Short mmCIF file of C-alpha atoms in Angstrom, two decimals:
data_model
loop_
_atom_site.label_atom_id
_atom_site.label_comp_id
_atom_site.label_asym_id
_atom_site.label_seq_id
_atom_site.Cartn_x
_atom_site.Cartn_y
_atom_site.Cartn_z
CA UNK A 83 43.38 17.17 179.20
CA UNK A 84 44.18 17.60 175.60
CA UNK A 85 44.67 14.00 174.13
CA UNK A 86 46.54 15.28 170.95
CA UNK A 87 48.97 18.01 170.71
CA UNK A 88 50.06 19.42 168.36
CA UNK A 89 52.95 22.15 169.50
CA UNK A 90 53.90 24.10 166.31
CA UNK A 91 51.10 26.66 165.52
CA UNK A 92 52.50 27.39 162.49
CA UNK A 93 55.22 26.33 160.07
CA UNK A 94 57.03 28.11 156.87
CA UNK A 95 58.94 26.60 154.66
CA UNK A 96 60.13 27.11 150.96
CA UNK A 97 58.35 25.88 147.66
CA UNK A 98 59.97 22.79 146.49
CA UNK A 99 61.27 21.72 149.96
CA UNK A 100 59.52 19.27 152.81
CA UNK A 101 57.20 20.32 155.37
CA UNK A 102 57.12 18.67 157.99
CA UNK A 103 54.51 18.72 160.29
CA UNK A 104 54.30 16.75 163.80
CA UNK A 105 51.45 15.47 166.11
CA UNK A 106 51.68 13.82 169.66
CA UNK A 107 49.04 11.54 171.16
CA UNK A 108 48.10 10.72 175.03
CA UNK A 109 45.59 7.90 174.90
CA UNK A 110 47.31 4.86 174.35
CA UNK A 111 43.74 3.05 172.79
CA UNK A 112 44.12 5.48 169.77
CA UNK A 113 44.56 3.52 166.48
CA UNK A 114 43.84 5.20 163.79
CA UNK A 115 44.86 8.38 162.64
CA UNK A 116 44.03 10.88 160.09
CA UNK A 117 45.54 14.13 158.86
CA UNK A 118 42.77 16.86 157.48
CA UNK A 119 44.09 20.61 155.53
CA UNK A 120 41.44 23.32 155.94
CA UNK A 121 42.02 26.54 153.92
CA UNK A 122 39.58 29.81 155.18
CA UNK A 123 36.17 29.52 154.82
CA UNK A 124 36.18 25.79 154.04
CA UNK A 125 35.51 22.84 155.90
CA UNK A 126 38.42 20.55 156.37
CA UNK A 127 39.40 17.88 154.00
CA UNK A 128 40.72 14.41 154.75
CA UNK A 129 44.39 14.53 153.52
CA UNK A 130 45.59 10.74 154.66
CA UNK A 131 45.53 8.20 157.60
CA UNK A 132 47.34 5.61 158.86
CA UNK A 133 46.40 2.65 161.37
CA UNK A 134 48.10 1.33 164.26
CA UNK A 135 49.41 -2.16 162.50
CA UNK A 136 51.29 -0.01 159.95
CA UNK A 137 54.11 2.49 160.79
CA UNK A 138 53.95 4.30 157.48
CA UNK A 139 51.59 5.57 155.00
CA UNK A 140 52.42 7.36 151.43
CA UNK A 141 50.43 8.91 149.16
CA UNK A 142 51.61 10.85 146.04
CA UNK A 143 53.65 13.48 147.85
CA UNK A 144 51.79 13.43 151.60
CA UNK A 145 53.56 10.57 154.10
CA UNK A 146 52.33 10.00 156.98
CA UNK A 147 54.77 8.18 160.10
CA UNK A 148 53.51 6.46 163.30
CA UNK A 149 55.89 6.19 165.99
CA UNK A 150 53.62 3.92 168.64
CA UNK A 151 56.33 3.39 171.51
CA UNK A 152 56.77 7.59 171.64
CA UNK A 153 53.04 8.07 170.56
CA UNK A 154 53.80 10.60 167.74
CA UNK A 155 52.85 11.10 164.15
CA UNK A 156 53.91 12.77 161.85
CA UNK A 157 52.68 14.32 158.14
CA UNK A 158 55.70 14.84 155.38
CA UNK A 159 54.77 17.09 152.38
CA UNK A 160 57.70 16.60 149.81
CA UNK A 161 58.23 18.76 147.56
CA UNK A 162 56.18 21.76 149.07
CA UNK A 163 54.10 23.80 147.22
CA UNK A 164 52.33 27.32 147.38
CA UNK A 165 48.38 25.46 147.19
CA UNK A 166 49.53 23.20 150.00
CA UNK A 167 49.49 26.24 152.27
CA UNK A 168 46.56 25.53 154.88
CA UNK A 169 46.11 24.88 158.65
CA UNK A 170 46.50 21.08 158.96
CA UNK A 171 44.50 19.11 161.94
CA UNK A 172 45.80 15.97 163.06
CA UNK A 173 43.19 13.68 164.78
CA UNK A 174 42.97 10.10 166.50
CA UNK A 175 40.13 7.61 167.65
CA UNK A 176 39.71 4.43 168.80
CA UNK A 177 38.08 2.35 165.91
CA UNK A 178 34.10 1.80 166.40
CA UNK A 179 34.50 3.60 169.23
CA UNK A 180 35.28 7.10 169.73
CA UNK A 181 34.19 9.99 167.50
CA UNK A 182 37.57 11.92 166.22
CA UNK A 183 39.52 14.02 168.28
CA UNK A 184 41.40 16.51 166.79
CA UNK A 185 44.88 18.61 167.69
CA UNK A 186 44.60 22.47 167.56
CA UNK A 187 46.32 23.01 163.93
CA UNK A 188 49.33 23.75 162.69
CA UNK A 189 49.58 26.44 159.87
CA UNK A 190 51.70 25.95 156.99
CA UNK A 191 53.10 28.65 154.52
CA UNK A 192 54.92 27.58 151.68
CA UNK A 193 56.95 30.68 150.30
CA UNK A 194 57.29 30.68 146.50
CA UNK B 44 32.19 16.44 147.73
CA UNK B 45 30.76 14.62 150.31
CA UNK B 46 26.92 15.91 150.03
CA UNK B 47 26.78 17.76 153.63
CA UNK B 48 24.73 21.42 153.62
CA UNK B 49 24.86 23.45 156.50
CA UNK B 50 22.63 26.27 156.73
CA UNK B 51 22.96 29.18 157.46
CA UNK B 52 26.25 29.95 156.52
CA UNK B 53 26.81 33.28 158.13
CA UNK B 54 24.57 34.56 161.28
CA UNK B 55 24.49 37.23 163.63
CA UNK B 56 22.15 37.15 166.32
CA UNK B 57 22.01 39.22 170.08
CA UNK B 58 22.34 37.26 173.10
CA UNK B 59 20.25 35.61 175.01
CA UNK B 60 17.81 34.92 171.52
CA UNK B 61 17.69 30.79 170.99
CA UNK B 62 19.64 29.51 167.47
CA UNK B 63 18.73 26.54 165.28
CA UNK B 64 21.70 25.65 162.88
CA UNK B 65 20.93 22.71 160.33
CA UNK B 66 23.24 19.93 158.60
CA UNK B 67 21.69 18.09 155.95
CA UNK B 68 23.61 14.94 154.05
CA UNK B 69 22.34 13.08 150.97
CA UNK B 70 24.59 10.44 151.74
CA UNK B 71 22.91 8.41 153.84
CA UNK B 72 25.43 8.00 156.23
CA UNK B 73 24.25 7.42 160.11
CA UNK B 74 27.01 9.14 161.85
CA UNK B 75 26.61 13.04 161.81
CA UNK B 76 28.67 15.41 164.14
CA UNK B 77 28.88 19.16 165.04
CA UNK B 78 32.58 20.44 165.56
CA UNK B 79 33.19 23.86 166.65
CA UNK B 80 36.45 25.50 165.21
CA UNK B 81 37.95 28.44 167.34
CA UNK B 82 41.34 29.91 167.67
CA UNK B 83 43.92 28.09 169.89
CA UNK B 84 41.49 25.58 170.63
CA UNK B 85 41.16 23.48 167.17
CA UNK B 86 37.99 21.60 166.67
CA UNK B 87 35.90 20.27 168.96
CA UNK B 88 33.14 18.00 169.57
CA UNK B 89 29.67 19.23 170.90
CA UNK B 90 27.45 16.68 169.98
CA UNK B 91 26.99 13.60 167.40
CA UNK B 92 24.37 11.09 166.61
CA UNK B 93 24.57 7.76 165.63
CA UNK B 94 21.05 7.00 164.33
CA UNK B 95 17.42 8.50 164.19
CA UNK B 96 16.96 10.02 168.07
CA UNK B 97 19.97 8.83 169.02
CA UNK B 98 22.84 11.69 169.93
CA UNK B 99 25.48 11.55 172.31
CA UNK B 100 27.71 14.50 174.14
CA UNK B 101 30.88 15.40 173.15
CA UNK B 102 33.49 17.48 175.29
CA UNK B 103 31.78 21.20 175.10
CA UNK B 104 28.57 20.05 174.83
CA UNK B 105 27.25 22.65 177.86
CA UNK B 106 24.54 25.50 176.10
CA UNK B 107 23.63 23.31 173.24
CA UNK B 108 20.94 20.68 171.95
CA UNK B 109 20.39 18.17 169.09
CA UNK B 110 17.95 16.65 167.27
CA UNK B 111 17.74 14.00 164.73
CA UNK B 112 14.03 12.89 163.48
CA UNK B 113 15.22 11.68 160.10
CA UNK B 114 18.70 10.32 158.91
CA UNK B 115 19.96 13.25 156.66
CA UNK B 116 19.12 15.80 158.83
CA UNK B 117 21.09 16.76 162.12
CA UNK B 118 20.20 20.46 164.30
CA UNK B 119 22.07 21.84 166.60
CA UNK B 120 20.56 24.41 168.63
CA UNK B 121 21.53 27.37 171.33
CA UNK B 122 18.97 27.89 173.52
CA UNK B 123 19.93 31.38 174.65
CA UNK B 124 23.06 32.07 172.72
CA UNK B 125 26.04 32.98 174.28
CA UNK B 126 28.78 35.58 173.29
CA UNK B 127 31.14 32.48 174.31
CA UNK B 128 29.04 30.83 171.65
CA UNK B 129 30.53 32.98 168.70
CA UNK B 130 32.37 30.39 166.64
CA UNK B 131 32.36 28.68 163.39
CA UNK B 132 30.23 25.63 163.25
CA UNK B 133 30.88 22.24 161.22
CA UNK B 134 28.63 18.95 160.39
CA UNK B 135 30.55 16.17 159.86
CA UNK B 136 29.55 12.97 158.58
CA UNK B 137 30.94 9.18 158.70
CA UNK B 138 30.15 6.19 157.77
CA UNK B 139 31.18 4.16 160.59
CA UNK B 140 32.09 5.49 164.30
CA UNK B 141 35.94 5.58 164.29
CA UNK B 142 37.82 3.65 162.10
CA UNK B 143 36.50 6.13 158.89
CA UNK B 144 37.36 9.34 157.55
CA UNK B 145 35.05 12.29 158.40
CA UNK B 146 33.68 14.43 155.41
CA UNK B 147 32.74 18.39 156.56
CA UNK B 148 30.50 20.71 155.25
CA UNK B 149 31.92 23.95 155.03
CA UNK B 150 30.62 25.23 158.10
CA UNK B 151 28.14 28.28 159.54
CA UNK B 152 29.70 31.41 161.32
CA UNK B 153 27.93 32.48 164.18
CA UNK B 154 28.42 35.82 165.85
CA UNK B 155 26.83 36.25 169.35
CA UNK B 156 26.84 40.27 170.15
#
């Protein structure tokens, strides 16, 4: 049973516009959540995270929304731009508890 | 850069033939993890360790070992690899269990023929 989802295998959007990129969550006893970018024949990279006592999270031009009552998430890249495109993971835990679990990517292309 | 090395980085091995794949950290962290990374499936959790000889089993944990005899090092091994087992591999390391960002190495393609 796949405890996040993420249902948009990939994404394209235009340079200078916002991405938008969403994440859905089963377990109910996740509260904390990160967002990681991998680009080929890298590791991934933490991008940003958010925990379940706030309901937003900004940094520079990456936001990251909790929705807890509809258990969704969701990363906003504003404005887009050509090095942001990557595959981006969303994952969840429970804190000191479970190691992360991650969503199956979504792959963003931003088109100069 | 978080200091993670994985080693090898690229291998290619025949089945059935056993596979040691090593993490090493320099940051003294005690949480270490191997991911596996494969198409439609994300990453996913084989094994981790929280301490010196102490590992726990992820969710695809089936066909693989670990060891940890010393803090910065963490091996995953394939007994008798798989062609199943063709992936790409990643270490991770935290600081705390949950609750902390995970730092990757950049990972170790295996390719099971």
């Amino acid at each position: 049973d796949q405890q996040v989802k993420q249902n948009s295998p990939s994404l394209s959007v235009q340079e200078g516009r916002i991405s938008i990129l969403n994440c859905d969550y089963t377990n109910s006893m996740f509260d904390y959540f990160l967002w990681y970018k991998k680009y080929p024949a890298e590791g991934p990279t933490f991008l940003i995270s958010i925990s379940s006592i706030k309901d937003k999270n900004e940094d520079g031009r990456f936001t990251v929304f909790l929705n807890k009552s509809a258990k969704h998430l969701s990363l906003h890249i504003v404005p887009s731009q050509p090095g942001d495109s990557a595959v981006y993971f969303c994952a969840a835990t429970r804190v000191g508890n479970t190691p992360l679990v991650f969503g199956k990517g979504t792959r963003l292309s931003v088109i100069a | 850069d978080a200091g993670i090395t994985q080693s090898p980085r690229h291998k290619v091995t025949e089945t059935g033939t056993p596979v040691t794949l090593r993490c090493h950290q320099t940051e003294n962290h005690r949480y270490m993890y191997w991911y596996r990374q494969d198409p439609g499936h994300g990453l996913r959790l084989i094994h981790y360790s929280y301490g010196v000889k102490d590992t726990d089993k992820g969710e695809v944990s089936d066909g693989y070992s670990v060891s940890r005899s010393k803090t910065e090092d963490f091996l995953l091994t394939l007994e008798s690899a798989t062609s199943s087992q063709t992936s790409v591999y990643f270490c991770a390391i935290s600081e705390v269990r949950g609750g902390s960002p995970l730092h990757f190495g950049n990972g170790t393609r295996l390719t099971v023929t």
